[in-house]
Amino acid sequence: MDGETANIKRGDKVYFDFLGIENGTVMTNPDLAGYVIVKSPTYGSHRRHIKDLTLRKSKEQLNMNKPAIITGVALSLIAIVGLVFAGNYNSLVSSKAEVDNAWAQVETQYQRRLDLIGNLVASVKGAQGQEQKVFGELADARSKYAGASSSSDRAEAASQTESALGRLLAITENYPELKSNGTVKDLMTQLTGTEDGIAKARTDYNITAKSYNVSIMSWPKNMFAGWWGYKQQALFKADSGAATAPKVSL
């Protein structure tokens, strides 16, 4: 028998099941066998075991429970709101980290290209001295990339590098002796692989960034993104210079 049943005594208001839920008043204290006399409006006085009775709460008891109920509801609401905030924050952090990682892969390929271009410039410049303009353009583009403070600035500098690289490759096409140079040929082979790597890294970045952009524009995450300063990320466009890799001929 539960705690409430054990405490049933004379004068208590109770419920019991007798062809339906009935209410009544306990007229006697329980005997040694646990039986009491219950008086109900429908069935009058009759004998029932206390295990079949459910104690009715008084108004005072119900009022005493109200603060606990209100506190429980309030704590539940706070917990739910906290989970919503935490879930959205963690999701935004995770999504932005994926975008940053995808961009880092692009930059890794950019840096590899710049290193190869530096070596190619040295090789070509040593073999042919009159094409100074393109060397200056490449040096300027590399300096801009190194000094860029944002991803958009670095993407712009990379686009300028590609333009100058195209002209540098044209120089090698005009001078057969350069194409037959073992060092130049090896560097151009490596550039071919790097340009493929850049194209793949950009595609992967676009997929990741687009998913992130859609996510922070969707409700309710758009509200949290605005509060916490998460902004849409720029994508590479197929018709822009930054997305068109120069063709390396071997």
PDB file of C-alpha atoms in Angstrom:
ATOM      1  CA  MET A   1       0.000   0.000   0.000  1.00  0.00           C
ATOM      2  CA  ASP A   2       1.304   3.457  -0.925  1.00  0.00           C
ATOM      3  CA  GLY A   3       1.934   6.363   1.432  1.00  0.00           C
ATOM      4  CA  GLU A   4      -1.360   8.103   0.793  1.00  0.00           C
ATOM      5  CA  THR A   5      -3.422   4.906   1.322  1.00  0.00           C
ATOM      6  CA  ALA A   6      -1.645   4.175   4.608  1.00  0.00           C
ATOM      7  CA  ASN A   7      -2.587   7.631   5.901  1.00  0.00           C
ATOM      8  CA  ILE A   8      -6.316   7.325   5.241  1.00  0.00           C
ATOM      9  CA  LYS A   9      -8.334   8.010   8.387  1.00  0.00           C
ATOM     10  CA  ARG A  10     -11.784   8.971   9.522  1.00  0.00           C
ATOM     11  CA  GLY A  11     -13.102  12.155   7.901  1.00  0.00           C
ATOM     12  CA  ASP A  12     -10.921  11.925   4.772  1.00  0.00           C
ATOM     13  CA  LYS A  13     -12.438  12.530   1.370  1.00  0.00           C
ATOM     14  CA  VAL A  14     -11.681   9.694  -1.021  1.00  0.00           C
ATOM     15  CA  TYR A  15     -12.305   8.319  -4.491  1.00  0.00           C
ATOM     16  CA  PHE A  16     -13.089   4.687  -5.260  1.00  0.00           C
ATOM     17  CA  ASP A  17     -14.061   2.630  -8.284  1.00  0.00           C
ATOM     18  CA  PHE A  18     -17.496   1.055  -8.018  1.00  0.00           C
ATOM     19  CA  LEU A  19     -19.132   0.740 -11.437  1.00  0.00           C
ATOM     20  CA  GLY A  20     -17.383   4.002 -12.183  1.00  0.00           C
ATOM     21  CA  ILE A  21     -15.404   6.534 -10.187  1.00  0.00           C
ATOM     22  CA  GLU A  22     -17.264   7.580  -7.047  1.00  0.00           C
ATOM     23  CA  ASN A  23     -16.366   9.925  -4.223  1.00  0.00           C
ATOM     24  CA  GLY A  24     -17.133   9.522  -0.592  1.00  0.00           C
ATOM     25  CA  THR A  25     -16.180  10.242   3.010  1.00  0.00           C
ATOM     26  CA  VAL A  26     -14.357   7.837   5.337  1.00  0.00           C
ATOM     27  CA  MET A  27     -16.578   7.348   8.381  1.00  0.00           C
ATOM     28  CA  THR A  28     -14.248   5.178  10.506  1.00  0.00           C
ATOM     29  CA  ASN A  29     -10.577   4.644  11.067  1.00  0.00           C
ATOM     30  CA  PRO A  30      -9.159   1.500   9.419  1.00  0.00           C
ATOM     31  CA  ASP A  31      -9.597  -1.724  11.373  1.00  0.00           C
ATOM     32  CA  LEU A  32      -6.785  -4.256  11.770  1.00  0.00           C
ATOM     33  CA  ALA A  33      -7.611  -5.764   8.403  1.00  0.00           C
ATOM     34  CA  GLY A  34      -7.485  -2.362   6.722  1.00  0.00           C
ATOM     35  CA  TYR A  35     -11.211  -1.890   6.142  1.00  0.00           C
ATOM     36  CA  VAL A  36     -13.180   1.314   6.696  1.00  0.00           C
ATOM     37  CA  ILE A  37     -16.765   2.449   6.327  1.00  0.00           C
ATOM     38  CA  VAL A  38     -17.179   4.783   3.372  1.00  0.00           C
ATOM     39  CA  LYS A  39     -20.267   6.897   2.806  1.00  0.00           C
ATOM     40  CA  SER A  40     -20.985   8.038  -0.729  1.00  0.00           C
ATOM     41  CA  PRO A  41     -23.889  10.021  -2.210  1.00  0.00           C
ATOM     42  CA  THR A  42     -24.762   7.180  -4.592  1.00  0.00           C
ATOM     43  CA  TYR A  43     -24.246   4.013  -2.527  1.00  0.00           C
ATOM     44  CA  GLY A  44     -24.561   5.250   1.022  1.00  0.00           C
ATOM     45  CA  SER A  45     -22.414   3.667   3.748  1.00  0.00           C
ATOM     46  CA  HIS A  46     -20.511   0.534   2.865  1.00  0.00           C
ATOM     47  CA  ARG A  47     -17.353  -1.307   3.841  1.00  0.00           C
ATOM     48  CA  ARG A  48     -14.230  -0.983   1.674  1.00  0.00           C
ATOM     49  CA  HIS A  49     -10.572  -1.783   1.995  1.00  0.00           C
ATOM     50  CA  ILE A  50      -8.277   1.236   2.143  1.00  0.00           C
ATOM     51  CA  LYS A  51      -6.185  -0.111  -0.745  1.00  0.00           C
ATOM     52  CA  ASP A  52      -9.197   0.501  -3.002  1.00  0.00           C
ATOM     53  CA  LEU A  53      -9.395   4.149  -1.981  1.00  0.00           C
ATOM     54  CA  THR A  54      -7.617   7.204  -3.323  1.00  0.00           C
ATOM     55  CA  LEU A  55      -7.226  10.198  -1.044  1.00  0.00           C
ATOM     56  CA  ARG A  56      -8.753  13.378  -2.418  1.00  0.00           C
ATOM     57  CA  LYS A  57      -6.578  16.456  -2.085  1.00  0.00           C
ATOM     58  CA  SER A  58      -8.018  19.349  -0.121  1.00  0.00           C
ATOM     59  CA  LYS A  59      -7.941  22.851  -1.543  1.00  0.00           C
ATOM     60  CA  GLU A  60      -5.252  23.722   0.948  1.00  0.00           C
ATOM     61  CA  GLN A  61      -3.100  20.805  -0.214  1.00  0.00           C
ATOM     62  CA  LEU A  62      -3.656  21.712  -3.854  1.00  0.00           C
ATOM     63  CA  ASN A  63      -2.730  25.337  -3.176  1.00  0.00           C
ATOM     64  CA  MET A  64       0.404  24.191  -1.391  1.00  0.00           C
ATOM     65  CA  ASN A  65       1.448  22.290  -4.523  1.00  0.00           C
ATOM     66  CA  LYS A  66       0.903  25.223  -6.890  1.00  0.00           C
ATOM     67  CA  PRO A  67       4.279  26.932  -6.269  1.00  0.00           C
ATOM     68  CA  ALA A  68       6.095  23.666  -6.921  1.00  0.00           C
ATOM     69  CA  ILE A  69       4.100  23.106 -10.100  1.00  0.00           C
ATOM     70  CA  ILE A  70       4.739  26.657 -11.311  1.00  0.00           C
ATOM     71  CA  THR A  71       8.441  26.337 -10.511  1.00  0.00           C
ATOM     72  CA  GLY A  72       8.631  23.032 -12.341  1.00  0.00           C
ATOM     73  CA  VAL A  73       6.942  24.478 -15.425  1.00  0.00           C
ATOM     74  CA  ALA A  74       9.201  27.538 -15.370  1.00  0.00           C
ATOM     75  CA  LEU A  75      12.339  25.405 -15.057  1.00  0.00           C
ATOM     76  CA  SER A  76      11.134  23.179 -17.894  1.00  0.00           C
ATOM     77  CA  LEU A  77      10.561  26.202 -20.142  1.00  0.00           C
ATOM     78  CA  ILE A  78      13.989  27.599 -19.272  1.00  0.00           C
ATOM     79  CA  ALA A  79      15.570  24.235 -20.058  1.00  0.00           C
ATOM     80  CA  ILE A  80      13.763  24.033 -23.408  1.00  0.00           C
ATOM     81  CA  VAL A  81      14.795  27.574 -24.364  1.00  0.00           C
ATOM     82  CA  GLY A  82      18.358  26.831 -23.288  1.00  0.00           C
ATOM     83  CA  LEU A  83      18.437  23.701 -25.423  1.00  0.00           C
ATOM     84  CA  VAL A  84      17.093  25.620 -28.425  1.00  0.00           C
ATOM     85  CA  PHE A  85      19.736  28.347 -28.026  1.00  0.00           C
ATOM     86  CA  ALA A  86      22.536  25.840 -27.430  1.00  0.00           C
ATOM     87  CA  GLY A  87      21.456  23.670 -30.357  1.00  0.00           C
ATOM     88  CA  ASN A  88      21.329  26.572 -32.804  1.00  0.00           C
ATOM     89  CA  TYR A  89      24.597  28.072 -31.539  1.00  0.00           C
ATOM     90  CA  ASN A  90      26.459  24.769 -31.816  1.00  0.00           C
ATOM     91  CA  SER A  91      25.008  24.188 -35.277  1.00  0.00           C
ATOM     92  CA  LEU A  92      26.142  27.634 -36.458  1.00  0.00           C
ATOM     93  CA  VAL A  93      29.622  27.164 -35.010  1.00  0.00           C
ATOM     94  CA  SER A  94      29.933  23.756 -36.656  1.00  0.00           C
ATOM     95  CA  SER A  95      28.649  24.979 -40.046  1.00  0.00           C
ATOM     96  CA  LYS A  96      30.942  28.028 -40.029  1.00  0.00           C
ATOM     97  CA  ALA A  97      33.906  25.822 -39.108  1.00  0.00           C
ATOM     98  CA  GLU A  98      33.157  23.655 -42.152  1.00  0.00           C
ATOM     99  CA  VAL A  99      33.101  26.754 -44.382  1.00  0.00           C
ATOM    100  CA  ASP A 100      36.376  27.993 -42.882  1.00  0.00           C
ATOM    101  CA  ASN A 101      37.973  24.598 -43.422  1.00  0.00           C
ATOM    102  CA  ALA A 102      36.794  24.499 -47.049  1.00  0.00           C
ATOM    103  CA  TRP A 103      38.232  27.981 -47.606  1.00  0.00           C
ATOM    104  CA  ALA A 104      41.501  26.909 -45.980  1.00  0.00           C
ATOM    105  CA  GLN A 105      41.768  24.154 -48.604  1.00  0.00           C
ATOM    106  CA  VAL A 106      41.356  26.778 -51.341  1.00  0.00           C
ATOM    107  CA  GLU A 107      44.066  28.919 -49.779  1.00  0.00           C
ATOM    108  CA  THR A 108      46.393  25.932 -49.503  1.00  0.00           C
ATOM    109  CA  GLN A 109      46.091  25.404 -53.239  1.00  0.00           C
ATOM    110  CA  TYR A 110      46.546  29.141 -53.868  1.00  0.00           C
ATOM    111  CA  GLN A 111      49.751  29.142 -51.841  1.00  0.00           C
ATOM    112  CA  ARG A 112      51.062  26.093 -53.696  1.00  0.00           C
ATOM    113  CA  ARG A 113      50.367  27.872 -56.982  1.00  0.00           C
ATOM    114  CA  LEU A 114      52.224  30.985 -55.814  1.00  0.00           C
ATOM    115  CA  ASP A 115      55.233  28.911 -54.801  1.00  0.00           C
ATOM    116  CA  LEU A 116      55.304  27.185 -58.172  1.00  0.00           C
ATOM    117  CA  ILE A 117      54.852  30.481 -60.021  1.00  0.00           C
ATOM    118  CA  GLY A 118      57.824  31.923 -58.134  1.00  0.00           C
ATOM    119  CA  ASN A 119      59.987  29.055 -59.285  1.00  0.00           C
ATOM    120  CA  LEU A 120      58.621  29.238 -62.837  1.00  0.00           C
ATOM    121  CA  VAL A 121      59.264  32.979 -63.023  1.00  0.00           C
ATOM    122  CA  ALA A 122      62.855  32.443 -61.918  1.00  0.00           C
ATOM    123  CA  SER A 123      63.354  29.772 -64.586  1.00  0.00           C
ATOM    124  CA  VAL A 124      61.720  31.712 -67.402  1.00  0.00           C
ATOM    125  CA  LYS A 125      63.260  35.007 -66.392  1.00  0.00           C
ATOM    126  CA  GLY A 126      66.680  33.445 -66.506  1.00  0.00           C
ATOM    127  CA  ALA A 127      66.099  32.195 -70.027  1.00  0.00           C
ATOM    128  CA  GLN A 128      64.409  35.266 -71.458  1.00  0.00           C
ATOM    129  CA  GLY A 129      64.970  38.798 -70.166  1.00  0.00           C
ATOM    130  CA  GLN A 130      62.778  41.030 -72.341  1.00  0.00           C
ATOM    131  CA  GLU A 131      59.361  39.997 -70.947  1.00  0.00           C
ATOM    132  CA  GLN A 132      59.594  42.132 -67.818  1.00  0.00           C
ATOM    133  CA  LYS A 133      56.011  43.381 -67.614  1.00  0.00           C
ATOM    134  CA  VAL A 134      54.430  40.021 -66.795  1.00  0.00           C
ATOM    135  CA  PHE A 135      57.064  39.399 -64.124  1.00  0.00           C
ATOM    136  CA  GLY A 136      56.152  42.690 -62.475  1.00  0.00           C
ATOM    137  CA  GLU A 137      52.451  41.807 -62.621  1.00  0.00           C
ATOM    138  CA  LEU A 138      53.062  38.432 -61.011  1.00  0.00           C
ATOM    139  CA  ALA A 139      55.211  39.961 -58.291  1.00  0.00           C
ATOM    140  CA  ASP A 140      52.530  42.566 -57.609  1.00  0.00           C
ATOM    141  CA  ALA A 141      49.756  39.941 -57.468  1.00  0.00           C
ATOM    142  CA  ARG A 142      51.792  37.762 -55.107  1.00  0.00           C
ATOM    143  CA  SER A 143      52.468  40.750 -52.846  1.00  0.00           C
ATOM    144  CA  LYS A 144      48.761  41.640 -52.780  1.00  0.00           C
ATOM    145  CA  TYR A 145      47.858  38.081 -51.871  1.00  0.00           C
ATOM    146  CA  ALA A 146      50.417  37.969 -49.072  1.00  0.00           C
ATOM    147  CA  GLY A 147      49.175  41.295 -47.692  1.00  0.00           C
ATOM    148  CA  ALA A 148      45.437  40.587 -48.060  1.00  0.00           C
ATOM    149  CA  SER A 149      43.547  40.866 -44.783  1.00  0.00           C
ATOM    150  CA  SER A 150      40.299  39.153 -45.827  1.00  0.00           C
ATOM    151  CA  SER A 151      39.238  36.138 -47.849  1.00  0.00           C
ATOM    152  CA  SER A 152      37.613  38.364 -50.495  1.00  0.00           C
ATOM    153  CA  ASP A 153      40.870  40.331 -50.899  1.00  0.00           C
ATOM    154  CA  ARG A 154      42.838  37.112 -51.257  1.00  0.00           C
ATOM    155  CA  ALA A 155      40.360  35.808 -53.845  1.00  0.00           C
ATOM    156  CA  GLU A 156      40.766  39.036 -55.826  1.00  0.00           C
ATOM    157  CA  ALA A 157      44.552  38.785 -55.640  1.00  0.00           C
ATOM    158  CA  ALA A 158      44.339  35.160 -56.765  1.00  0.00           C
ATOM    159  CA  SER A 159      42.295  36.270 -59.775  1.00  0.00           C
ATOM    160  CA  GLN A 160      45.000  38.793 -60.701  1.00  0.00           C
ATOM    161  CA  THR A 161      47.586  36.050 -60.306  1.00  0.00           C
ATOM    162  CA  GLU A 162      45.679  33.847 -62.743  1.00  0.00           C
ATOM    163  CA  SER A 163      45.549  36.619 -65.312  1.00  0.00           C
ATOM    164  CA  ALA A 164      49.291  37.222 -65.090  1.00  0.00           C
ATOM    165  CA  LEU A 165      49.958  33.473 -65.057  1.00  0.00           C
ATOM    166  CA  GLY A 166      48.094  33.142 -68.346  1.00  0.00           C
ATOM    167  CA  ARG A 167      50.438  35.677 -69.931  1.00  0.00           C
ATOM    168  CA  LEU A 168      53.475  33.951 -68.431  1.00  0.00           C
ATOM    169  CA  LEU A 169      52.373  30.660 -69.952  1.00  0.00           C
ATOM    170  CA  ALA A 170      51.939  32.407 -73.299  1.00  0.00           C
ATOM    171  CA  ILE A 171      55.611  33.402 -73.094  1.00  0.00           C
ATOM    172  CA  THR A 172      56.646  29.781 -72.726  1.00  0.00           C
ATOM    173  CA  GLU A 173      54.505  28.919 -75.759  1.00  0.00           C
ATOM    174  CA  ASN A 174      56.313  31.541 -77.837  1.00  0.00           C
ATOM    175  CA  TYR A 175      59.747  30.200 -76.941  1.00  0.00           C
ATOM    176  CA  PRO A 176      60.177  26.470 -77.744  1.00  0.00           C
ATOM    177  CA  GLU A 177      63.488  26.408 -75.928  1.00  0.00           C
ATOM    178  CA  LEU A 178      61.657  27.167 -72.687  1.00  0.00           C
ATOM    179  CA  LYS A 179      59.142  24.332 -73.187  1.00  0.00           C
ATOM    180  CA  SER A 180      62.029  21.917 -73.693  1.00  0.00           C
ATOM    181  CA  ASN A 181      63.720  23.101 -70.512  1.00  0.00           C
ATOM    182  CA  GLY A 182      63.429  20.238 -67.989  1.00  0.00           C
ATOM    183  CA  THR A 183      62.876  22.538 -64.994  1.00  0.00           C
ATOM    184  CA  VAL A 184      60.220  24.589 -66.775  1.00  0.00           C
ATOM    185  CA  LYS A 185      58.463  21.463 -68.009  1.00  0.00           C
ATOM    186  CA  ASP A 186      58.402  19.962 -64.502  1.00  0.00           C
ATOM    187  CA  LEU A 187      57.044  23.186 -62.979  1.00  0.00           C
ATOM    188  CA  MET A 188      54.310  23.390 -65.611  1.00  0.00           C
ATOM    189  CA  THR A 189      53.326  19.783 -64.903  1.00  0.00           C
ATOM    190  CA  GLN A 190      52.999  20.640 -61.224  1.00  0.00           C
ATOM    191  CA  LEU A 191      50.989  23.749 -62.096  1.00  0.00           C
ATOM    192  CA  THR A 192      48.558  21.595 -64.065  1.00  0.00           C
ATOM    193  CA  GLY A 193      47.906  19.472 -60.967  1.00  0.00           C
ATOM    194  CA  THR A 194      47.622  22.563 -58.807  1.00  0.00           C
ATOM    195  CA  GLU A 195      45.054  24.211 -61.095  1.00  0.00           C
ATOM    196  CA  ASP A 196      42.979  21.025 -60.919  1.00  0.00           C
ATOM    197  CA  GLY A 197      43.329  21.108 -57.142  1.00  0.00           C
ATOM    198  CA  ILE A 198      42.199  24.731 -57.031  1.00  0.00           C
ATOM    199  CA  ALA A 199      39.151  23.954 -59.178  1.00  0.00           C
ATOM    200  CA  LYS A 200      38.150  21.066 -56.896  1.00  0.00           C
ATOM    201  CA  ALA A 201      38.767  23.082 -53.723  1.00  0.00           C
ATOM    202  CA  ARG A 202      36.601  25.915 -55.059  1.00  0.00           C
ATOM    203  CA  THR A 203      33.800  23.525 -55.953  1.00  0.00           C
ATOM    204  CA  ASP A 204      33.928  21.937 -52.498  1.00  0.00           C
ATOM    205  CA  TYR A 205      33.944  25.394 -50.921  1.00  0.00           C
ATOM    206  CA  ASN A 206      30.923  26.505 -52.949  1.00  0.00           C
ATOM    207  CA  ILE A 207      28.953  23.409 -51.887  1.00  0.00           C
ATOM    208  CA  THR A 208      29.802  23.930 -48.216  1.00  0.00           C
ATOM    209  CA  ALA A 209      29.243  27.695 -48.261  1.00  0.00           C
ATOM    210  CA  LYS A 210      25.940  27.388 -50.129  1.00  0.00           C
ATOM    211  CA  SER A 211      24.642  24.898 -47.559  1.00  0.00           C
ATOM    212  CA  TYR A 212      25.732  27.266 -44.787  1.00  0.00           C
ATOM    213  CA  ASN A 213      24.067  30.265 -46.481  1.00  0.00           C
ATOM    214  CA  VAL A 214      20.781  28.410 -46.861  1.00  0.00           C
ATOM    215  CA  SER A 215      20.989  27.324 -43.247  1.00  0.00           C
ATOM    216  CA  ILE A 216      21.399  30.829 -41.806  1.00  0.00           C
ATOM    217  CA  MET A 217      18.576  32.161 -43.991  1.00  0.00           C
ATOM    218  CA  SER A 218      16.127  29.557 -42.697  1.00  0.00           C
ATOM    219  CA  TRP A 219      13.856  30.200 -39.721  1.00  0.00           C
ATOM    220  CA  PRO A 220      14.523  30.159 -36.825  1.00  0.00           C
ATOM    221  CA  LYS A 221      18.276  29.943 -37.376  1.00  0.00           C
ATOM    222  CA  ASN A 222      18.248  33.258 -39.260  1.00  0.00           C
ATOM    223  CA  MET A 223      17.324  35.019 -35.990  1.00  0.00           C
ATOM    224  CA  PHE A 224      20.181  33.412 -34.073  1.00  0.00           C
ATOM    225  CA  ALA A 225      22.607  34.057 -36.936  1.00  0.00           C
ATOM    226  CA  GLY A 226      21.675  37.748 -36.879  1.00  0.00           C
ATOM    227  CA  TRP A 227      22.075  37.992 -33.109  1.00  0.00           C
ATOM    228  CA  TRP A 228      25.473  36.303 -33.125  1.00  0.00           C
ATOM    229  CA  GLY A 229      26.861  37.987 -36.243  1.00  0.00           C
ATOM    230  CA  TYR A 230      26.930  35.046 -38.640  1.00  0.00           C
ATOM    231  CA  LYS A 231      26.810  36.340 -42.223  1.00  0.00           C
ATOM    232  CA  GLN A 232      26.444  34.804 -45.658  1.00  0.00           C
ATOM    233  CA  GLN A 233      29.645  33.730 -47.389  1.00  0.00           C
ATOM    234  CA  ALA A 234      30.533  34.796 -50.952  1.00  0.00           C
ATOM    235  CA  LEU A 235      30.635  32.064 -53.580  1.00  0.00           C
ATOM    236  CA  PHE A 236      32.923  31.611 -56.557  1.00  0.00           C
ATOM    237  CA  LYS A 237      31.032  32.304 -59.776  1.00  0.00           C
ATOM    238  CA  ALA A 238      31.681  30.362 -62.948  1.00  0.00           C
ATOM    239  CA  ASP A 239      31.798  33.513 -65.082  1.00  0.00           C
ATOM    240  CA  SER A 240      34.224  35.435 -62.885  1.00  0.00           C
ATOM    241  CA  GLY A 241      37.972  35.609 -63.315  1.00  0.00           C
ATOM    242  CA  ALA A 242      38.450  34.182 -59.853  1.00  0.00           C
ATOM    243  CA  ALA A 243      36.792  30.955 -60.887  1.00  0.00           C
ATOM    244  CA  THR A 244      38.490  30.443 -64.289  1.00  0.00           C
ATOM    245  CA  ALA A 245      41.823  28.695 -64.028  1.00  0.00           C
ATOM    246  CA  PRO A 246      44.415  29.348 -66.737  1.00  0.00           C
ATOM    247  CA  LYS A 247      45.147  26.442 -69.064  1.00  0.00           C
ATOM    248  CA  VAL A 248      48.611  24.972 -68.672  1.00  0.00           C
ATOM    249  CA  SER A 249      49.950  23.417 -71.885  1.00  0.00           C
ATOM    250  CA  LEU A 250      52.733  20.842 -71.801  1.00  0.00           C
TER     251      LEU A 250
END
